[in-house]
C-alpha cells in the first residue's frame, strides 16, 4: 500500500517564523549543527522563538556566542547554549556527545560543506562525505540514547537537489579510484544524508524517534564560498530563497505538528517532495536517495568505515 503524501499549509515562500507561529516548544531541548551562519541561524532562532532550549553546535565558538546573544536579545529566550563541534573531526564529535546530558527532543543536522577542493580527514575520508554524512552519522548515533529518552524525538537531515545526479558509488565513496569531482562529491554526500534518514527512521521508529530529510532550496550563504563563476554557470536558474525561507522546511520537520509520527520522507518547500522528473530539474527526490536497500547498505558501509578507522 502506497503512503499518503504529506501536505502542509506552507510553501516555498513561507519562513521559519511562519512555521513555528503558535507552536509551543517549552521544555523541549534542541541541537542545531552549523548554527552560527546561514539557515542554521534561522533554524535556531525559530526554535528559540517557540520556547525550546537550543544548543548551537558550531566550529567557531565565538561566532556561535555572538549568534546566541543576538537570538536571545531578539526572542527573549535565555535558554541558548553554544558548544564546539567540528564534524570532520571525530574526536570533536565524541567530545560533544560525551558532554551531552539528559534527553534530546530535536536534532537538526544542518551543518555542511560544499564543492571543496580535494581534502581528506585524519581517517582519509573525503571531506564532504566526512562532514555532511559521516560526522552527522556519528553524532546522531552517539545521541541515540538521549533521543530515545525524550520520547517522540525528531531528527532532521539536510540534503540538496544536488543529490539528483549523484547516486552513491558504494565501491569508492572516498574518491580513491576515480578522479575527484567537487560537485559530484557534494551531490553524493547529500544523497548520503537522505539515505541516512531512511535507515535511521527504520531502525529507530521503535524508540519513538522519527527522522526526515529537508531540502532547504537555493539560499545564498557561505556554504557556496568554494563555488566559482564557472560552477555557477553550470547550475540551473534557481529561484533563490532568503535564509528565513530556507530554514522553513527544517523547522517544519523539527517542530510542526503536521509531522507528528511521520518519518523516513524527503521534504522541500514545506511539502513532501514528489519523485524527481528530469523535465523539472529543480524539484523532487530521486529514487536512489530514498531507496531502503541503498540506505541499509550505506549504514553498514558507514559502520565499516568507523571500524576501519579504529583499527588503523
PDB file of C-alpha atoms in Angstrom:
ATOM      1  CA  UNK A   1       0.000   0.000   0.000  1.00  0.00           C
ATOM      2  CA  UNK A   2       1.482   3.382  -1.002  1.00  0.00           C
ATOM      3  CA  UNK A   3       1.977   6.051   1.629  1.00  0.00           C
ATOM      4  CA  UNK A   4      -0.158   9.182   1.680  1.00  0.00           C
ATOM      5  CA  UNK A   5       1.913  12.182   0.652  1.00  0.00           C
ATOM      6  CA  UNK A   6       2.178  14.783   3.413  1.00  0.00           C
ATOM      7  CA  UNK A   7       0.835  18.226   2.588  1.00  0.00           C
ATOM      8  CA  UNK A   8       1.048  21.299   4.841  1.00  0.00           C
ATOM      9  CA  UNK A   9      -0.336  24.866   4.744  1.00  0.00           C
ATOM     10  CA  UNK A  10       3.153  26.216   3.979  1.00  0.00           C
ATOM     11  CA  UNK A  11       5.081  26.707   0.737  1.00  0.00           C
ATOM     12  CA  UNK A  12       8.364  27.926  -0.761  1.00  0.00           C
ATOM     13  CA  UNK A  13       7.718  31.489   0.389  1.00  0.00           C
ATOM     14  CA  UNK A  14       6.973  30.542   3.997  1.00  0.00           C
ATOM     15  CA  UNK A  15       9.555  31.463   6.611  1.00  0.00           C
ATOM     16  CA  UNK A  16      10.736  29.589   9.662  1.00  0.00           C
ATOM     17  CA  UNK A  17       8.827  32.101  11.793  1.00  0.00           C
ATOM     18  CA  UNK A  18       5.631  31.321   9.868  1.00  0.00           C
ATOM     19  CA  UNK A  19       6.092  27.608  10.547  1.00  0.00           C
ATOM     20  CA  UNK A  20       6.501  27.977  14.326  1.00  0.00           C
ATOM     21  CA  UNK A  21       3.731  30.520  14.812  1.00  0.00           C
ATOM     22  CA  UNK A  22       1.521  29.050  17.529  1.00  0.00           C
ATOM     23  CA  UNK A  23       3.908  26.157  18.248  1.00  0.00           C
ATOM     24  CA  UNK A  24       5.000  25.752  21.894  1.00  0.00           C
ATOM     25  CA  UNK A  25       8.341  24.000  22.424  1.00  0.00           C
ATOM     26  CA  UNK A  26       8.662  24.883  26.100  1.00  0.00           C
ATOM     27  CA  UNK A  27      10.554  22.122  27.857  1.00  0.00           C
ATOM     28  CA  UNK A  28      11.982  20.731  24.611  1.00  0.00           C
ATOM     29  CA  UNK A  29      15.732  20.565  24.022  1.00  0.00           C
ATOM     30  CA  UNK A  30      17.189  21.023  20.562  1.00  0.00           C
ATOM     31  CA  UNK A  31      20.592  20.876  18.879  1.00  0.00           C
ATOM     32  CA  UNK A  32      21.261  22.666  15.580  1.00  0.00           C
ATOM     33  CA  UNK A  33      24.622  21.990  13.952  1.00  0.00           C
ATOM     34  CA  UNK A  34      26.202  24.811  11.985  1.00  0.00           C
ATOM     35  CA  UNK A  35      24.019  27.332  13.768  1.00  0.00           C
ATOM     36  CA  UNK A  36      26.376  30.305  13.580  1.00  0.00           C
ATOM     37  CA  UNK A  37      25.643  31.213   9.950  1.00  0.00           C
ATOM     38  CA  UNK A  38      23.131  30.916   7.135  1.00  0.00           C
ATOM     39  CA  UNK A  39      19.979  28.880   7.565  1.00  0.00           C
ATOM     40  CA  UNK A  40      21.365  27.348  10.753  1.00  0.00           C
ATOM     41  CA  UNK A  41      20.960  30.698  12.486  1.00  0.00           C
ATOM     42  CA  UNK A  42      17.359  30.996  11.333  1.00  0.00           C
ATOM     43  CA  UNK A  43      16.602  27.411  12.343  1.00  0.00           C
ATOM     44  CA  UNK A  44      17.943  28.057  15.841  1.00  0.00           C
ATOM     45  CA  UNK A  45      16.108  31.380  16.020  1.00  0.00           C
ATOM     46  CA  UNK A  46      12.747  29.841  15.130  1.00  0.00           C
ATOM     47  CA  UNK A  47      13.115  27.024  17.662  1.00  0.00           C
ATOM     48  CA  UNK A  48      14.083  29.583  20.304  1.00  0.00           C
ATOM     49  CA  UNK A  49      11.052  31.714  19.370  1.00  0.00           C
ATOM     50  CA  UNK A  50       8.880  28.696  20.145  1.00  0.00           C
ATOM     51  CA  UNK A  51      10.467  28.346  23.589  1.00  0.00           C
ATOM     52  CA  UNK A  52      12.919  25.491  23.084  1.00  0.00           C
ATOM     53  CA  UNK A  53      16.266  25.222  24.820  1.00  0.00           C
ATOM     54  CA  UNK A  54      18.632  25.395  21.848  1.00  0.00           C
ATOM     55  CA  UNK A  55      22.266  24.315  21.686  1.00  0.00           C
ATOM     56  CA  UNK A  56      24.209  25.870  18.827  1.00  0.00           C
ATOM     57  CA  UNK A  57      26.788  23.233  17.830  1.00  0.00           C
ATOM     58  CA  UNK A  58      29.447  25.149  15.919  1.00  0.00           C
ATOM     59  CA  UNK A  59      33.064  25.084  14.787  1.00  0.00           C
ATOM     60  CA  UNK A  60      33.581  28.760  15.627  1.00  0.00           C
ATOM     61  CA  UNK A  61      32.516  29.185  19.241  1.00  0.00           C
ATOM     62  CA  UNK A  62      32.946  32.966  19.203  1.00  0.00           C
ATOM     63  CA  UNK A  63      30.655  33.281  16.204  1.00  0.00           C
ATOM     64  CA  UNK A  64      28.218  30.936  17.939  1.00  0.00           C
ATOM     65  CA  UNK A  65      28.243  33.055  21.077  1.00  0.00           C
ATOM     66  CA  UNK A  66      27.546  36.211  19.067  1.00  0.00           C
ATOM     67  CA  UNK A  67      24.660  34.446  17.349  1.00  0.00           C
ATOM     68  CA  UNK A  68      23.274  33.159  20.662  1.00  0.00           C
ATOM     69  CA  UNK A  69      23.343  36.655  22.158  1.00  0.00           C
ATOM     70  CA  UNK A  70      21.592  38.092  19.123  1.00  0.00           C
ATOM     71  CA  UNK A  71      18.908  35.387  19.118  1.00  0.00           C
ATOM     72  CA  UNK A  72      18.423  35.727  22.858  1.00  0.00           C
ATOM     73  CA  UNK A  73      18.002  39.505  22.614  1.00  0.00           C
ATOM     74  CA  UNK A  74      15.509  39.160  19.777  1.00  0.00           C
ATOM     75  CA  UNK A  75      13.402  36.330  21.187  1.00  0.00           C
ATOM     76  CA  UNK A  76      13.693  36.830  24.925  1.00  0.00           C
ATOM     77  CA  UNK A  77      14.740  33.193  25.209  1.00  0.00           C
ATOM     78  CA  UNK A  78      17.710  32.804  27.555  1.00  0.00           C
ATOM     79  CA  UNK A  79      17.910  29.024  27.119  1.00  0.00           C
ATOM     80  CA  UNK A  80      20.571  29.206  24.429  1.00  0.00           C
ATOM     81  CA  UNK A  81      23.806  27.241  24.670  1.00  0.00           C
ATOM     82  CA  UNK A  82      26.907  27.129  22.485  1.00  0.00           C
ATOM     83  CA  UNK A  83      29.123  24.057  22.183  1.00  0.00           C
ATOM     84  CA  UNK A  84      32.125  23.316  19.954  1.00  0.00           C
ATOM     85  CA  UNK A  85      31.594  20.762  17.193  1.00  0.00           C
ATOM     86  CA  UNK A  86      33.752  20.055  14.153  1.00  0.00           C
ATOM     87  CA  UNK A  87      32.003  17.313  12.204  1.00  0.00           C
ATOM     88  CA  UNK A  88      35.125  16.492  10.207  1.00  0.00           C
ATOM     89  CA  UNK A  89      36.996  15.664  13.433  1.00  0.00           C
ATOM     90  CA  UNK A  90      35.731  12.514  15.124  1.00  0.00           C
ATOM     91  CA  UNK A  91      37.424  13.486  18.395  1.00  0.00           C
ATOM     92  CA  UNK A  92      35.315  16.647  18.406  1.00  0.00           C
ATOM     93  CA  UNK A  93      32.132  14.668  17.710  1.00  0.00           C
ATOM     94  CA  UNK A  94      32.942  12.218  20.513  1.00  0.00           C
ATOM     95  CA  UNK A  95      33.628  15.069  22.948  1.00  0.00           C
ATOM     96  CA  UNK A  96      30.324  16.750  22.094  1.00  0.00           C
ATOM     97  CA  UNK A  97      28.414  13.501  22.627  1.00  0.00           C
ATOM     98  CA  UNK A  98      30.195  12.797  25.912  1.00  0.00           C
ATOM     99  CA  UNK A  99      29.325  16.271  27.208  1.00  0.00           C
ATOM    100  CA  UNK A 100      25.608  15.945  26.424  1.00  0.00           C
ATOM    101  CA  UNK A 101      23.434  15.046  29.400  1.00  0.00           C
ATOM    102  CA  UNK A 102      19.725  14.285  29.521  1.00  0.00           C
ATOM    103  CA  UNK A 103      17.032  13.923  26.870  1.00  0.00           C
ATOM    104  CA  UNK A 104      17.188  15.438  23.395  1.00  0.00           C
ATOM    105  CA  UNK A 105      13.930  16.196  21.602  1.00  0.00           C
ATOM    106  CA  UNK A 106      15.190  17.749  18.344  1.00  0.00           C
ATOM    107  CA  UNK A 107      18.401  17.216  16.382  1.00  0.00           C
ATOM    108  CA  UNK A 108      18.860  19.256  13.198  1.00  0.00           C
ATOM    109  CA  UNK A 109      21.836  18.037  11.164  1.00  0.00           C
ATOM    110  CA  UNK A 110      22.225  21.346   9.369  1.00  0.00           C
ATOM    111  CA  UNK A 111      25.986  21.960   9.065  1.00  0.00           C
ATOM    112  CA  UNK A 112      27.775  21.179   5.849  1.00  0.00           C
ATOM    113  CA  UNK A 113      30.485  21.972   3.343  1.00  0.00           C
ATOM    114  CA  UNK A 114      30.108  22.257  -0.411  1.00  0.00           C
ATOM    115  CA  UNK A 115      32.302  21.919  -3.505  1.00  0.00           C
ATOM    116  CA  UNK A 116      35.539  21.894  -1.558  1.00  0.00           C
ATOM    117  CA  UNK A 117      38.891  21.189  -3.189  1.00  0.00           C
ATOM    118  CA  UNK A 118      40.022  17.617  -2.639  1.00  0.00           C
ATOM    119  CA  UNK A 119      40.728  17.308   1.072  1.00  0.00           C
ATOM    120  CA  UNK A 120      40.734  14.392   3.455  1.00  0.00           C
ATOM    121  CA  UNK A 121      40.229  13.902   7.168  1.00  0.00           C
ATOM    122  CA  UNK A 122      42.682  12.196   9.504  1.00  0.00           C
ATOM    123  CA  UNK A 123      40.949   8.917   8.631  1.00  0.00           C
ATOM    124  CA  UNK A 124      41.500   9.502   4.913  1.00  0.00           C
ATOM    125  CA  UNK A 125      37.822  10.178   4.245  1.00  0.00           C
ATOM    126  CA  UNK A 126      36.813  12.652   1.538  1.00  0.00           C
ATOM    127  CA  UNK A 127      35.939  15.864   3.364  1.00  0.00           C
ATOM    128  CA  UNK A 128      32.411  16.452   2.052  1.00  0.00           C
ATOM    129  CA  UNK A 129      31.254  12.914   2.810  1.00  0.00           C
ATOM    130  CA  UNK A 130      33.057  13.050   6.160  1.00  0.00           C
ATOM    131  CA  UNK A 131      31.433  16.316   7.211  1.00  0.00           C
ATOM    132  CA  UNK A 132      27.989  16.164   5.670  1.00  0.00           C
ATOM    133  CA  UNK A 133      27.261  12.480   6.295  1.00  0.00           C
ATOM    134  CA  UNK A 134      29.776  10.627   8.473  1.00  0.00           C
ATOM    135  CA  UNK A 135      30.104  13.363  11.097  1.00  0.00           C
ATOM    136  CA  UNK A 136      26.348  13.603  11.481  1.00  0.00           C
ATOM    137  CA  UNK A 137      26.064   9.800  11.401  1.00  0.00           C
ATOM    138  CA  UNK A 138      28.411   9.579  14.388  1.00  0.00           C
ATOM    139  CA  UNK A 139      26.672  12.455  16.154  1.00  0.00           C
ATOM    140  CA  UNK A 140      23.163  11.037  15.790  1.00  0.00           C
ATOM    141  CA  UNK A 141      24.235   7.539  16.778  1.00  0.00           C
ATOM    142  CA  UNK A 142      26.113   8.921  19.757  1.00  0.00           C
ATOM    143  CA  UNK A 143      22.999  10.835  20.842  1.00  0.00           C
ATOM    144  CA  UNK A 144      20.602   7.959  20.151  1.00  0.00           C
ATOM    145  CA  UNK A 145      20.037   7.203  23.830  1.00  0.00           C
ATOM    146  CA  UNK A 146      19.245  10.873  24.545  1.00  0.00           C
ATOM    147  CA  UNK A 147      16.807  10.944  21.619  1.00  0.00           C
ATOM    148  CA  UNK A 148      15.105   7.748  22.786  1.00  0.00           C
ATOM    149  CA  UNK A 149      14.869   9.111  26.326  1.00  0.00           C
ATOM    150  CA  UNK A 150      12.988  12.176  25.091  1.00  0.00           C
ATOM    151  CA  UNK A 151      10.030  10.236  23.710  1.00  0.00           C
ATOM    152  CA  UNK A 152       8.807  11.405  20.303  1.00  0.00           C
ATOM    153  CA  UNK A 153      12.149  12.919  19.294  1.00  0.00           C
ATOM    154  CA  UNK A 154      12.734  14.242  15.799  1.00  0.00           C
ATOM    155  CA  UNK A 155      15.869  14.253  13.679  1.00  0.00           C
ATOM    156  CA  UNK A 156      16.196  16.412  10.566  1.00  0.00           C
ATOM    157  CA  UNK A 157      18.839  15.585   7.954  1.00  0.00           C
ATOM    158  CA  UNK A 158      19.584  18.261   5.354  1.00  0.00           C
ATOM    159  CA  UNK A 159      20.006  17.267   1.728  1.00  0.00           C
ATOM    160  CA  UNK A 160      20.066  19.197  -1.561  1.00  0.00           C
ATOM    161  CA  UNK A 161      18.746  18.979  -5.102  1.00  0.00           C
ATOM    162  CA  UNK A 162      22.377  18.202  -5.962  1.00  0.00           C
ATOM    163  CA  UNK A 163      21.641  14.608  -4.925  1.00  0.00           C
ATOM    164  CA  UNK A 164      19.628  14.032  -8.091  1.00  0.00           C
ATOM    165  CA  UNK A 165      22.602  13.439 -10.387  1.00  0.00           C
ATOM    166  CA  UNK A 166      24.727  11.673  -7.790  1.00  0.00           C
ATOM    167  CA  UNK A 167      23.763   8.159  -6.713  1.00  0.00           C
ATOM    168  CA  UNK A 168      26.183   6.610  -4.229  1.00  0.00           C
ATOM    169  CA  UNK A 169      29.166   4.837  -5.743  1.00  0.00           C
ATOM    170  CA  UNK A 170      29.499   2.409  -2.865  1.00  0.00           C
ATOM    171  CA  UNK A 171      32.703   0.873  -4.176  1.00  0.00           C
ATOM    172  CA  UNK A 172      34.515   4.238  -3.992  1.00  0.00           C
ATOM    173  CA  UNK A 173      32.730   6.668  -1.674  1.00  0.00           C
ATOM    174  CA  UNK A 174      36.017   8.408  -0.824  1.00  0.00           C
ATOM    175  CA  UNK A 175      37.150   9.013  -4.425  1.00  0.00           C
ATOM    176  CA  UNK A 176      40.214   6.812  -4.191  1.00  0.00           C
ATOM    177  CA  UNK A 177      39.861   5.115  -7.575  1.00  0.00           C
ATOM    178  CA  UNK A 178      38.104   7.847  -9.582  1.00  0.00           C
ATOM    179  CA  UNK A 179      39.110  11.405 -10.377  1.00  0.00           C
ATOM    180  CA  UNK A 180      37.887  13.805  -7.724  1.00  0.00           C
ATOM    181  CA  UNK A 181      34.929  15.950  -8.798  1.00  0.00           C
ATOM    182  CA  UNK A 182      33.967  18.637  -6.275  1.00  0.00           C
ATOM    183  CA  UNK A 183      30.330  18.953  -7.342  1.00  0.00           C
ATOM    184  CA  UNK A 184      29.793  15.220  -7.719  1.00  0.00           C
ATOM    185  CA  UNK A 185      31.284  14.596  -4.276  1.00  0.00           C
ATOM    186  CA  UNK A 186      28.893  17.166  -2.830  1.00  0.00           C
ATOM    187  CA  UNK A 187      25.933  15.550  -4.575  1.00  0.00           C
ATOM    188  CA  UNK A 188      26.877  12.102  -3.294  1.00  0.00           C
ATOM    189  CA  UNK A 189      27.263  13.427   0.244  1.00  0.00           C
ATOM    190  CA  UNK A 190      23.726  14.804   0.003  1.00  0.00           C
ATOM    191  CA  UNK A 191      22.408  11.511  -1.322  1.00  0.00           C
ATOM    192  CA  UNK A 192      24.047  10.021   1.766  1.00  0.00           C
ATOM    193  CA  UNK A 193      22.283  12.403   4.137  1.00  0.00           C
ATOM    194  CA  UNK A 194      18.948  11.406   2.603  1.00  0.00           C
ATOM    195  CA  UNK A 195      19.698   7.683   2.816  1.00  0.00           C
ATOM    196  CA  UNK A 196      20.770   8.141   6.438  1.00  0.00           C
ATOM    197  CA  UNK A 197      17.296   9.424   7.289  1.00  0.00           C
ATOM    198  CA  UNK A 198      15.586   6.475   5.604  1.00  0.00           C
ATOM    199  CA  UNK A 199      17.584   3.867   7.502  1.00  0.00           C
ATOM    200  CA  UNK A 200      17.728   5.752  10.810  1.00  0.00           C
ATOM    201  CA  UNK A 201      13.959   6.102  10.754  1.00  0.00           C
ATOM    202  CA  UNK A 202      13.568   2.374  10.108  1.00  0.00           C
ATOM    203  CA  UNK A 203      15.943   1.458  12.920  1.00  0.00           C
ATOM    204  CA  UNK A 204      14.756   3.978  15.483  1.00  0.00           C
ATOM    205  CA  UNK A 205      10.987   4.188  14.953  1.00  0.00           C
ATOM    206  CA  UNK A 206      10.527   1.695  17.764  1.00  0.00           C
ATOM    207  CA  UNK A 207      12.226   4.184  20.094  1.00  0.00           C
ATOM    208  CA  UNK A 208       9.703   6.860  19.151  1.00  0.00           C
ATOM    209  CA  UNK A 209      12.279   8.700  17.008  1.00  0.00           C
ATOM    210  CA  UNK A 210      11.300   9.993  13.570  1.00  0.00           C
ATOM    211  CA  UNK A 211      13.900  11.043  11.005  1.00  0.00           C
ATOM    212  CA  UNK A 212      13.144  13.068   7.874  1.00  0.00           C
ATOM    213  CA  UNK A 213      15.053  14.836   5.108  1.00  0.00           C
ATOM    214  CA  UNK A 214      14.861  18.557   4.356  1.00  0.00           C
ATOM    215  CA  UNK A 215      15.976  20.185   1.119  1.00  0.00           C
ATOM    216  CA  UNK A 216      16.160  23.878   2.063  1.00  0.00           C
ATOM    217  CA  UNK A 217      16.312  25.060  -1.540  1.00  0.00           C
ATOM    218  CA  UNK A 218      18.799  27.514  -3.014  1.00  0.00           C
ATOM    219  CA  UNK A 219      19.975  30.071  -0.464  1.00  0.00           C
ATOM    220  CA  UNK A 220      22.969  32.386  -0.772  1.00  0.00           C
ATOM    221  CA  UNK A 221      25.120  31.578   2.276  1.00  0.00           C
ATOM    222  CA  UNK A 222      28.792  30.933   2.933  1.00  0.00           C
ATOM    223  CA  UNK A 223      28.115  27.278   2.039  1.00  0.00           C
ATOM    224  CA  UNK A 224      28.797  28.379  -1.532  1.00  0.00           C
ATOM    225  CA  UNK A 225      32.131  30.026  -0.816  1.00  0.00           C
ATOM    226  CA  UNK A 226      34.038  27.400  -2.831  1.00  0.00           C
ATOM    227  CA  UNK A 227      31.860  27.784  -5.931  1.00  0.00           C
ATOM    228  CA  UNK A 228      33.463  29.562  -8.880  1.00  0.00           C
ATOM    229  CA  UNK A 229      31.792  31.609 -11.620  1.00  0.00           C
ATOM    230  CA  UNK A 230      32.250  28.596 -13.862  1.00  0.00           C
ATOM    231  CA  UNK A 231      30.466  26.415 -11.306  1.00  0.00           C
ATOM    232  CA  UNK A 232      27.557  28.832 -11.089  1.00  0.00           C
ATOM    233  CA  UNK A 233      27.319  28.895 -14.892  1.00  0.00           C
ATOM    234  CA  UNK A 234      26.687  25.131 -14.839  1.00  0.00           C
ATOM    235  CA  UNK A 235      23.891  25.375 -12.270  1.00  0.00           C
ATOM    236  CA  UNK A 236      20.208  25.701 -13.193  1.00  0.00           C
ATOM    237  CA  UNK A 237      18.422  29.036 -12.815  1.00  0.00           C
ATOM    238  CA  UNK A 238      17.394  28.691  -9.182  1.00  0.00           C
ATOM    239  CA  UNK A 239      14.783  30.855  -7.506  1.00  0.00           C
ATOM    240  CA  UNK A 240      16.859  31.851  -4.515  1.00  0.00           C
ATOM    241  CA  UNK A 241      15.301  31.974  -1.070  1.00  0.00           C
ATOM    242  CA  UNK A 242      16.143  34.111   1.919  1.00  0.00           C
ATOM    243  CA  UNK A 243      17.779  32.295   4.849  1.00  0.00           C
ATOM    244  CA  UNK A 244      14.471  32.617   6.715  1.00  0.00           C
ATOM    245  CA  UNK A 245      12.664  30.835   3.878  1.00  0.00           C
ATOM    246  CA  UNK A 246      15.447  28.286   3.537  1.00  0.00           C
ATOM    247  CA  UNK A 247      15.101  27.315   7.200  1.00  0.00           C
ATOM    248  CA  UNK A 248      11.334  26.799   6.985  1.00  0.00           C
ATOM    249  CA  UNK A 249      11.366  23.166   5.857  1.00  0.00           C
ATOM    250  CA  UNK A 250      13.890  22.165   8.531  1.00  0.00           C
ATOM    251  CA  UNK A 251      11.821  23.862  11.217  1.00  0.00           C
ATOM    252  CA  UNK A 252       8.624  22.263   9.931  1.00  0.00           C
ATOM    253  CA  UNK A 253      10.192  18.808  10.267  1.00  0.00           C
ATOM    254  CA  UNK A 254      11.640  19.661  13.672  1.00  0.00           C
ATOM    255  CA  UNK A 255       8.559  21.214  15.237  1.00  0.00           C
ATOM    256  CA  UNK A 256       5.472  21.184  13.022  1.00  0.00           C
ATOM    257  CA  UNK A 257       2.501  19.273  14.427  1.00  0.00           C
ATOM    258  CA  UNK A 258       1.775  18.065  10.877  1.00  0.00           C
ATOM    259  CA  UNK A 259       4.806  15.747  11.097  1.00  0.00           C
ATOM    260  CA  UNK A 260       3.884  14.003  14.333  1.00  0.00           C
ATOM    261  CA  UNK A 261       4.827  10.329  13.986  1.00  0.00           C
ATOM    262  CA  UNK A 262       5.912  10.659  10.337  1.00  0.00           C
ATOM    263  CA  UNK A 263       9.421   9.696   9.281  1.00  0.00           C
ATOM    264  CA  UNK A 264      11.656   8.456   6.514  1.00  0.00           C
ATOM    265  CA  UNK A 265      10.482  11.038   3.978  1.00  0.00           C
ATOM    266  CA  UNK A 266      12.017  13.812   1.891  1.00  0.00           C
ATOM    267  CA  UNK A 267      10.597  17.349   2.008  1.00  0.00           C
ATOM    268  CA  UNK A 268      11.130  20.540   0.027  1.00  0.00           C
ATOM    269  CA  UNK A 269       9.268  23.863   0.080  1.00  0.00           C
ATOM    270  CA  UNK A 270       7.490  22.638   3.244  1.00  0.00           C
ATOM    271  CA  UNK A 271       5.830  19.759   1.396  1.00  0.00           C
ATOM    272  CA  UNK A 272       6.723  16.113   0.930  1.00  0.00           C
ATOM    273  CA  UNK A 273       8.580  16.022  -2.374  1.00  0.00           C
ATOM    274  CA  UNK A 274       7.288  14.334  -5.483  1.00  0.00           C
ATOM    275  CA  UNK A 275       9.515  11.910  -7.401  1.00  0.00           C
ATOM    276  CA  UNK A 276      12.085  13.782  -9.469  1.00  0.00           C
ATOM    277  CA  UNK A 277      11.262  14.349 -13.136  1.00  0.00           C
ATOM    278  CA  UNK A 278      14.232  15.331 -15.369  1.00  0.00           C
ATOM    279  CA  UNK A 279      11.896  17.719 -17.174  1.00  0.00           C
ATOM    280  CA  UNK A 280      11.680  19.703 -13.907  1.00  0.00           C
ATOM    281  CA  UNK A 281      15.321  19.723 -12.754  1.00  0.00           C
ATOM    282  CA  UNK A 282      14.857  21.865  -9.656  1.00  0.00           C
ATOM    283  CA  UNK A 283      12.269  19.767  -7.845  1.00  0.00           C
ATOM    284  CA  UNK A 284      11.704  16.336  -6.457  1.00  0.00           C
ATOM    285  CA  UNK A 285      13.588  13.452  -4.919  1.00  0.00           C
ATOM    286  CA  UNK A 286      15.445  10.826  -6.928  1.00  0.00           C
ATOM    287  CA  UNK A 287      14.644   7.203  -6.227  1.00  0.00           C
ATOM    288  CA  UNK A 288      18.266   6.422  -5.364  1.00  0.00           C
ATOM    289  CA  UNK A 289      18.099   8.839  -2.396  1.00  0.00           C
ATOM    290  CA  UNK A 290      15.175   7.118  -0.669  1.00  0.00           C
ATOM    291  CA  UNK A 291      15.849   3.514  -1.655  1.00  0.00           C
ATOM    292  CA  UNK A 292      15.720   1.351   1.503  1.00  0.00           C
ATOM    293  CA  UNK A 293      18.234  -1.178   0.167  1.00  0.00           C
ATOM    294  CA  UNK A 294      20.762   1.548  -0.589  1.00  0.00           C
ATOM    295  CA  UNK A 295      20.044   3.127   2.802  1.00  0.00           C
ATOM    296  CA  UNK A 296      20.819  -0.123   4.624  1.00  0.00           C
ATOM    297  CA  UNK A 297      23.968  -0.587   2.543  1.00  0.00           C
ATOM    298  CA  UNK A 298      25.210   2.925   3.351  1.00  0.00           C
ATOM    299  CA  UNK A 299      24.560   2.409   7.067  1.00  0.00           C
ATOM    300  CA  UNK A 300      26.695  -0.736   7.090  1.00  0.00           C
ATOM    301  CA  UNK A 301      29.386   0.916   4.988  1.00  0.00           C
ATOM    302  CA  UNK A 302      29.477   3.826   7.438  1.00  0.00           C
ATOM    303  CA  UNK A 303      29.887   1.429  10.364  1.00  0.00           C
ATOM    304  CA  UNK A 304      32.662  -0.342   8.482  1.00  0.00           C
ATOM    305  CA  UNK A 305      34.490   2.945   7.844  1.00  0.00           C
ATOM    306  CA  UNK A 306      34.423   3.776  11.543  1.00  0.00           C
ATOM    307  CA  UNK A 307      35.553   0.276  12.463  1.00  0.00           C
ATOM    308  CA  UNK A 308      38.416   0.506   9.983  1.00  0.00           C
ATOM    309  CA  UNK A 309      39.476   3.889  11.390  1.00  0.00           C
ATOM    310  CA  UNK A 310      39.552   2.457  14.915  1.00  0.00           C
ATOM    311  CA  UNK A 311      41.776  -0.439  13.813  1.00  0.00           C
ATOM    312  CA  UNK A 312      44.185   1.841  11.964  1.00  0.00           C
TER     313      UNK A 312
END
